[in-house]
């Protein structure tokens, strides 16, 4: 059976060729008095109002854009933002887009050397930075000759202008900037670096606006929704969600950072209809709700809680639904799972609203996204269901290319021999089930090769998370002279099980539940699992740890 006989998807959509700033200004015109942004606990010091209507938000970022223009910010300039989640961050993004500048978000947890790498690599000419982080920039400023403009948030530092003053001085004026949405860059987002140094992903206005419209329609977001965001805005997933909210006219309740207890409080306090988290944060929320000391909540408005960036174990999905029904007054809450990557702006698939029973899968392709599977060795397309291959895709949301990485650009694409069309090689392994739903299995570079067999670490991690003693886990392939690699698990135990269970007991528990060639050969107890800010496991760190031990 060829996939064309059973795959289905969303209908094709229309994507206006306008700038992202213009798209949001149209929302401001459509629902001017609707609440656009609410800043929720925990908060960082910020300069702008903690609650703004769409009219106020539009006026605020236009005033900021007007002042930034007077400082010399213009179309095509690369301007970095190193800010925690805040209304200031939200306004800065659209102010830069109003001028046609290229937005470069930077992780506020970066150290000086990491900050220097991104600023140098991106050729940033300016930065909007929180005053609490200014000392990092001060350490490296002498090595950044291109960086001419520094704007602070939270407090004024030296002679550098601050956002509060710039907004007060600015005029509400819609800029007439000639934007070519399909060609002009809106942002350069740096990937998390799970396989090495971060690389810049070039995204156009058309890429980001298309993806916002795709997911808004596929997930049925509207101006009646209240979206709780607790993940970092510098990351493509929360950044993408923010764009969806602004395009749809929904209310965006933004937390300064993730805190499971405050997520639970804020869903109740603001009547959130939707929220999401990466799997480690989702798990932490489940643990919080399951704690006997945690109070009862009223989540009556919550329709869907989604996960993304990495698959969540099916056992955790069931635990979430059970505890929300028992403790949050909501037996109807649904879970959804999305799949994407920075190169796709970032979303590629979702489960349709009426098929959230399939949320253990990553769903079906978004409107106008073409998803195929290929054999990673031969490049031949796989057309049968339930056969693992590398996912390749194309669509209006797929990026323009890697910034200053011509060789990686050349290797990033697969050409369909029948049509000549180019598809982005995601490096993700998975299969498509008979109903057309994509099931992610693992990263191509992270599979374990044991005696000729291919083992997906995620499958073993999902199994181990069913064990009552396991709080978190990561599995890698440990080099072995006879087998090639053997599965090794790094396990974080729940506090009540520490010093009460052995590695051998966990190995035996796994052996009874999985095929012989897949079974865990070694278990090591650790305090935490190294992860990127988006929650992806940094397996290379664990592999380097094993390699270092072997050398020593």
PDB file of C-alpha atoms in Angstrom, residues 116-312:
ATOM      1  CA  UNK A 116      30.187  36.306  22.400  1.00  0.00           C
ATOM      2  CA  UNK A 117      29.867  33.384  19.967  1.00  0.00           C
ATOM      3  CA  UNK A 118      26.297  34.274  18.954  1.00  0.00           C
ATOM      4  CA  UNK A 119      26.966  38.012  18.702  1.00  0.00           C
ATOM      5  CA  UNK A 120      30.076  37.461  16.583  1.00  0.00           C
ATOM      6  CA  UNK A 121      28.603  34.716  14.419  1.00  0.00           C
ATOM      7  CA  UNK A 122      25.370  36.617  13.757  1.00  0.00           C
ATOM      8  CA  UNK A 123      27.219  39.883  13.059  1.00  0.00           C
ATOM      9  CA  UNK A 124      24.857  41.688  15.418  1.00  0.00           C
ATOM     10  CA  UNK A 125      25.041  45.481  15.232  1.00  0.00           C
ATOM     11  CA  UNK A 126      22.984  46.047  18.358  1.00  0.00           C
ATOM     12  CA  UNK A 127      21.558  44.327  21.406  1.00  0.00           C
ATOM     13  CA  UNK A 128      18.588  44.840  23.711  1.00  0.00           C
ATOM     14  CA  UNK A 129      19.707  43.379  27.038  1.00  0.00           C
ATOM     15  CA  UNK A 130      18.374  43.221  30.592  1.00  0.00           C
ATOM     16  CA  UNK A 131      20.345  45.320  33.060  1.00  0.00           C
ATOM     17  CA  UNK A 132      20.802  42.234  35.273  1.00  0.00           C
ATOM     18  CA  UNK A 133      22.788  40.635  32.424  1.00  0.00           C
ATOM     19  CA  UNK A 134      24.783  43.683  31.392  1.00  0.00           C
ATOM     20  CA  UNK A 135      27.942  42.604  33.243  1.00  0.00           C
ATOM     21  CA  UNK A 136      28.250  39.647  30.831  1.00  0.00           C
ATOM     22  CA  UNK A 137      28.257  41.972  27.856  1.00  0.00           C
ATOM     23  CA  UNK A 138      30.711  44.300  29.555  1.00  0.00           C
ATOM     24  CA  UNK A 139      33.262  41.455  29.817  1.00  0.00           C
ATOM     25  CA  UNK A 140      33.343  40.883  26.053  1.00  0.00           C
ATOM     26  CA  UNK A 141      32.458  44.289  24.579  1.00  0.00           C
ATOM     27  CA  UNK A 142      36.057  44.866  23.463  1.00  0.00           C
ATOM     28  CA  UNK A 143      35.821  41.802  21.201  1.00  0.00           C
ATOM     29  CA  UNK A 144      32.646  42.984  19.454  1.00  0.00           C
ATOM     30  CA  UNK A 145      33.632  45.825  17.095  1.00  0.00           C
ATOM     31  CA  UNK A 146      30.366  45.572  15.107  1.00  0.00           C
ATOM     32  CA  UNK A 147      28.152  45.998  18.176  1.00  0.00           C
ATOM     33  CA  UNK A 148      27.347  49.733  18.163  1.00  0.00           C
ATOM     34  CA  UNK A 149      23.896  49.950  19.770  1.00  0.00           C
ATOM     35  CA  UNK A 150      23.106  48.805  23.324  1.00  0.00           C
ATOM     36  CA  UNK A 151      19.618  49.268  24.792  1.00  0.00           C
ATOM     37  CA  UNK A 152      18.818  48.137  28.327  1.00  0.00           C
ATOM     38  CA  UNK A 153      15.704  46.882  30.092  1.00  0.00           C
ATOM     39  CA  UNK A 154      15.054  47.018  33.839  1.00  0.00           C
ATOM     40  CA  UNK A 155      17.379  49.944  34.564  1.00  0.00           C
ATOM     41  CA  UNK A 156      19.535  52.382  32.663  1.00  0.00           C
ATOM     42  CA  UNK A 157      23.226  51.416  32.488  1.00  0.00           C
ATOM     43  CA  UNK A 158      25.719  54.202  31.796  1.00  0.00           C
ATOM     44  CA  UNK A 159      24.914  56.273  28.721  1.00  0.00           C
ATOM     45  CA  UNK A 160      22.955  53.478  27.035  1.00  0.00           C
ATOM     46  CA  UNK A 161      19.273  54.249  26.365  1.00  0.00           C
ATOM     47  CA  UNK A 162      16.618  52.154  28.097  1.00  0.00           C
ATOM     48  CA  UNK A 163      13.360  50.837  26.664  1.00  0.00           C
ATOM     49  CA  UNK A 164      11.134  52.755  29.078  1.00  0.00           C
ATOM     50  CA  UNK A 165      12.561  56.110  27.963  1.00  0.00           C
ATOM     51  CA  UNK A 166      12.482  55.110  24.298  1.00  0.00           C
ATOM     52  CA  UNK A 167       8.783  54.229  24.500  1.00  0.00           C
ATOM     53  CA  UNK A 168       7.961  57.478  26.331  1.00  0.00           C
ATOM     54  CA  UNK A 169       9.766  59.540  23.667  1.00  0.00           C
ATOM     55  CA  UNK A 170       8.494  57.609  20.660  1.00  0.00           C
ATOM     56  CA  UNK A 171       5.604  58.430  18.339  1.00  0.00           C
ATOM     57  CA  UNK A 172       2.798  56.128  17.244  1.00  0.00           C
ATOM     58  CA  UNK A 173       3.711  55.916  13.585  1.00  0.00           C
ATOM     59  CA  UNK A 174       3.249  52.998  11.202  1.00  0.00           C
ATOM     60  CA  UNK A 175       6.480  52.526   9.288  1.00  0.00           C
ATOM     61  CA  UNK A 176       6.355  52.185   5.509  1.00  0.00           C
ATOM     62  CA  UNK A 177       9.187  49.704   5.154  1.00  0.00           C
ATOM     63  CA  UNK A 178       9.457  47.806   1.870  1.00  0.00           C
ATOM     64  CA  UNK A 179       9.474  44.167   3.018  1.00  0.00           C
ATOM     65  CA  UNK A 180       9.780  41.208   0.647  1.00  0.00           C
ATOM     66  CA  UNK A 181       8.208  38.596   2.964  1.00  0.00           C
ATOM     67  CA  UNK A 182       9.536  35.553   1.102  1.00  0.00           C
ATOM     68  CA  UNK A 183      13.078  36.901   0.902  1.00  0.00           C
ATOM     69  CA  UNK A 184      13.689  39.255   3.815  1.00  0.00           C
ATOM     70  CA  UNK A 185      14.809  37.721   7.084  1.00  0.00           C
ATOM     71  CA  UNK A 186      12.693  38.271  10.176  1.00  0.00           C
ATOM     72  CA  UNK A 187      14.909  36.299  12.541  1.00  0.00           C
ATOM     73  CA  UNK A 188      18.028  34.211  12.930  1.00  0.00           C
ATOM     74  CA  UNK A 189      17.397  31.616  15.620  1.00  0.00           C
ATOM     75  CA  UNK A 190      20.288  29.613  16.975  1.00  0.00           C
ATOM     76  CA  UNK A 191      19.678  25.904  17.458  1.00  0.00           C
ATOM     77  CA  UNK A 192      20.256  24.303  20.842  1.00  0.00           C
ATOM     78  CA  UNK A 193      23.524  22.649  19.893  1.00  0.00           C
ATOM     79  CA  UNK A 194      22.611  19.042  20.770  1.00  0.00           C
ATOM     80  CA  UNK A 195      25.209  17.832  18.258  1.00  0.00           C
ATOM     81  CA  UNK A 196      27.789  20.619  18.499  1.00  0.00           C
ATOM     82  CA  UNK A 197      28.084  24.412  18.229  1.00  0.00           C
ATOM     83  CA  UNK A 198      24.787  26.260  17.679  1.00  0.00           C
ATOM     84  CA  UNK A 199      24.038  27.320  14.118  1.00  0.00           C
ATOM     85  CA  UNK A 200      21.870  30.181  12.938  1.00  0.00           C
ATOM     86  CA  UNK A 201      18.596  29.296  11.229  1.00  0.00           C
ATOM     87  CA  UNK A 202      17.394  31.988   8.805  1.00  0.00           C
ATOM     88  CA  UNK A 203      13.619  32.503   8.919  1.00  0.00           C
ATOM     89  CA  UNK A 204      11.720  34.927   6.705  1.00  0.00           C
ATOM     90  CA  UNK A 205       8.564  36.901   7.496  1.00  0.00           C
ATOM     91  CA  UNK A 206       6.689  34.504   5.208  1.00  0.00           C
ATOM     92  CA  UNK A 207       8.065  31.437   7.035  1.00  0.00           C
ATOM     93  CA  UNK A 208       6.946  32.652  10.460  1.00  0.00           C
ATOM     94  CA  UNK A 209       3.601  34.107   9.410  1.00  0.00           C
ATOM     95  CA  UNK A 210       2.739  30.958   7.439  1.00  0.00           C
ATOM     96  CA  UNK A 211       3.484  28.752  10.424  1.00  0.00           C
ATOM     97  CA  UNK A 212       1.392  30.918  12.750  1.00  0.00           C
ATOM     98  CA  UNK A 213      -1.571  30.650  10.369  1.00  0.00           C
ATOM     99  CA  UNK A 214      -1.014  26.909   9.820  1.00  0.00           C
ATOM    100  CA  UNK A 215      -1.112  26.022  13.511  1.00  0.00           C
ATOM    101  CA  UNK A 216      -3.816  28.561  14.353  1.00  0.00           C
ATOM    102  CA  UNK A 217      -6.157  26.904  11.859  1.00  0.00           C
ATOM    103  CA  UNK A 218      -5.084  23.302  12.559  1.00  0.00           C
ATOM    104  CA  UNK A 219      -5.492  23.736  16.339  1.00  0.00           C
ATOM    105  CA  UNK A 220      -8.598  25.968  16.196  1.00  0.00           C
ATOM    106  CA  UNK A 221      -7.066  28.896  18.103  1.00  0.00           C
ATOM    107  CA  UNK A 222      -9.223  32.043  18.156  1.00  0.00           C
ATOM    108  CA  UNK A 223      -9.559  35.456  19.820  1.00  0.00           C
ATOM    109  CA  UNK A 224     -11.655  33.772  22.517  1.00  0.00           C
ATOM    110  CA  UNK A 225      -8.698  31.768  23.834  1.00  0.00           C
ATOM    111  CA  UNK A 226      -6.401  32.516  26.745  1.00  0.00           C
ATOM    112  CA  UNK A 227      -2.969  30.984  26.241  1.00  0.00           C
ATOM    113  CA  UNK A 228      -0.585  30.424  29.156  1.00  0.00           C
ATOM    114  CA  UNK A 229       3.077  30.545  28.124  1.00  0.00           C
ATOM    115  CA  UNK A 230       5.754  29.435  30.574  1.00  0.00           C
ATOM    116  CA  UNK A 231       8.564  28.277  28.287  1.00  0.00           C
ATOM    117  CA  UNK A 232      11.446  30.628  27.292  1.00  0.00           C
ATOM    118  CA  UNK A 233      10.563  33.128  24.560  1.00  0.00           C
ATOM    119  CA  UNK A 234      14.061  32.975  23.071  1.00  0.00           C
ATOM    120  CA  UNK A 235      13.303  29.400  21.993  1.00  0.00           C
ATOM    121  CA  UNK A 236      11.545  28.748  18.691  1.00  0.00           C
ATOM    122  CA  UNK A 237       8.582  26.872  20.204  1.00  0.00           C
ATOM    123  CA  UNK A 238       7.385  29.536  22.683  1.00  0.00           C
ATOM    124  CA  UNK A 239       8.372  32.227  20.193  1.00  0.00           C
ATOM    125  CA  UNK A 240       6.183  30.472  17.611  1.00  0.00           C
ATOM    126  CA  UNK A 241       3.287  30.210  20.071  1.00  0.00           C
ATOM    127  CA  UNK A 242       3.561  33.941  20.805  1.00  0.00           C
ATOM    128  CA  UNK A 243       3.215  34.700  17.084  1.00  0.00           C
ATOM    129  CA  UNK A 244       0.124  32.487  16.857  1.00  0.00           C
ATOM    130  CA  UNK A 245      -1.493  34.318  19.775  1.00  0.00           C
ATOM    131  CA  UNK A 246      -0.783  37.730  18.256  1.00  0.00           C
ATOM    132  CA  UNK A 247      -2.157  36.707  14.849  1.00  0.00           C
ATOM    133  CA  UNK A 248      -5.299  35.099  16.303  1.00  0.00           C
ATOM    134  CA  UNK A 249      -6.133  37.891  18.756  1.00  0.00           C
ATOM    135  CA  UNK A 250      -6.088  35.608  21.792  1.00  0.00           C
ATOM    136  CA  UNK A 251      -4.820  36.671  25.229  1.00  0.00           C
ATOM    137  CA  UNK A 252      -1.221  35.735  26.046  1.00  0.00           C
ATOM    138  CA  UNK A 253      -0.525  35.140  29.737  1.00  0.00           C
ATOM    139  CA  UNK A 254       3.269  35.101  29.924  1.00  0.00           C
ATOM    140  CA  UNK A 255       5.173  33.766  32.914  1.00  0.00           C
ATOM    141  CA  UNK A 256       8.722  34.926  33.628  1.00  0.00           C
ATOM    142  CA  UNK A 257       9.836  31.319  33.796  1.00  0.00           C
ATOM    143  CA  UNK A 258       8.414  27.849  34.328  1.00  0.00           C
ATOM    144  CA  UNK A 259       7.402  26.895  37.848  1.00  0.00           C
ATOM    145  CA  UNK A 260       5.037  23.910  38.201  1.00  0.00           C
ATOM    146  CA  UNK A 261       3.153  25.308  41.192  1.00  0.00           C
ATOM    147  CA  UNK A 262       2.695  28.692  39.514  1.00  0.00           C
ATOM    148  CA  UNK A 263       1.630  27.093  36.223  1.00  0.00           C
ATOM    149  CA  UNK A 264      -1.117  25.322  38.157  1.00  0.00           C
ATOM    150  CA  UNK A 265      -2.069  28.587  39.908  1.00  0.00           C
ATOM    151  CA  UNK A 266      -2.059  30.640  36.701  1.00  0.00           C
ATOM    152  CA  UNK A 267      -4.173  28.192  34.696  1.00  0.00           C
ATOM    153  CA  UNK A 268      -6.822  28.621  37.387  1.00  0.00           C
ATOM    154  CA  UNK A 269      -6.352  32.374  37.996  1.00  0.00           C
ATOM    155  CA  UNK A 270      -6.522  33.453  34.359  1.00  0.00           C
ATOM    156  CA  UNK A 271      -8.885  30.776  33.044  1.00  0.00           C
ATOM    157  CA  UNK A 272      -6.371  29.490  30.508  1.00  0.00           C
ATOM    158  CA  UNK A 273      -7.853  27.445  27.671  1.00  0.00           C
ATOM    159  CA  UNK A 274      -4.486  26.190  26.401  1.00  0.00           C
ATOM    160  CA  UNK A 275      -0.951  25.724  27.664  1.00  0.00           C
ATOM    161  CA  UNK A 276       2.079  23.650  26.800  1.00  0.00           C
ATOM    162  CA  UNK A 277       5.470  22.538  28.093  1.00  0.00           C
ATOM    163  CA  UNK A 278       8.496  20.514  27.097  1.00  0.00           C
ATOM    164  CA  UNK A 279       8.395  16.958  28.540  1.00  0.00           C
ATOM    165  CA  UNK A 280      10.644  17.560  31.603  1.00  0.00           C
ATOM    166  CA  UNK A 281       8.478  20.526  32.615  1.00  0.00           C
ATOM    167  CA  UNK A 282       5.293  18.570  31.844  1.00  0.00           C
ATOM    168  CA  UNK A 283       6.546  15.758  34.071  1.00  0.00           C
ATOM    169  CA  UNK A 284       7.339  18.250  36.852  1.00  0.00           C
ATOM    170  CA  UNK A 285       3.774  19.582  36.618  1.00  0.00           C
ATOM    171  CA  UNK A 286       2.386  16.056  36.929  1.00  0.00           C
ATOM    172  CA  UNK A 287       4.586  15.384  39.985  1.00  0.00           C
ATOM    173  CA  UNK A 288       3.376  18.628  41.561  1.00  0.00           C
ATOM    174  CA  UNK A 289      -0.280  17.763  41.030  1.00  0.00           C
ATOM    175  CA  UNK A 290       0.242  14.224  42.348  1.00  0.00           C
ATOM    176  CA  UNK A 291       1.870  15.491  45.540  1.00  0.00           C
ATOM    177  CA  UNK A 292      -0.601  14.878  48.411  1.00  0.00           C
ATOM    178  CA  UNK A 293       0.326  18.298  49.829  1.00  0.00           C
ATOM    179  CA  UNK A 294      -0.820  20.097  46.659  1.00  0.00           C
ATOM    180  CA  UNK A 295      -4.217  21.784  46.938  1.00  0.00           C
ATOM    181  CA  UNK A 296      -7.215  21.285  44.652  1.00  0.00           C
ATOM    182  CA  UNK A 297      -7.383  23.530  41.551  1.00  0.00           C
ATOM    183  CA  UNK A 298     -10.187  24.595  39.239  1.00  0.00           C
ATOM    184  CA  UNK A 299      -9.038  24.205  35.642  1.00  0.00           C
ATOM    185  CA  UNK A 300     -12.558  24.238  34.217  1.00  0.00           C
ATOM    186  CA  UNK A 301     -11.589  26.314  31.157  1.00  0.00           C
ATOM    187  CA  UNK A 302      -8.524  24.315  30.117  1.00  0.00           C
ATOM    188  CA  UNK A 303      -9.234  22.472  26.862  1.00  0.00           C
ATOM    189  CA  UNK A 304      -5.798  21.217  25.863  1.00  0.00           C
ATOM    190  CA  UNK A 305      -2.354  20.900  27.421  1.00  0.00           C
ATOM    191  CA  UNK A 306       0.239  20.163  24.751  1.00  0.00           C
ATOM    192  CA  UNK A 307       3.809  18.923  24.730  1.00  0.00           C
ATOM    193  CA  UNK A 308       6.498  19.365  22.122  1.00  0.00           C
ATOM    194  CA  UNK A 309      10.231  19.654  21.371  1.00  0.00           C
ATOM    195  CA  UNK A 310      10.597  16.002  22.387  1.00  0.00           C
ATOM    196  CA  UNK A 311       8.131  13.091  22.753  1.00  0.00           C
ATOM    197  CA  UNK A 312       6.471  12.585  26.111  1.00  0.00           C
TER     198      UNK A 312
END
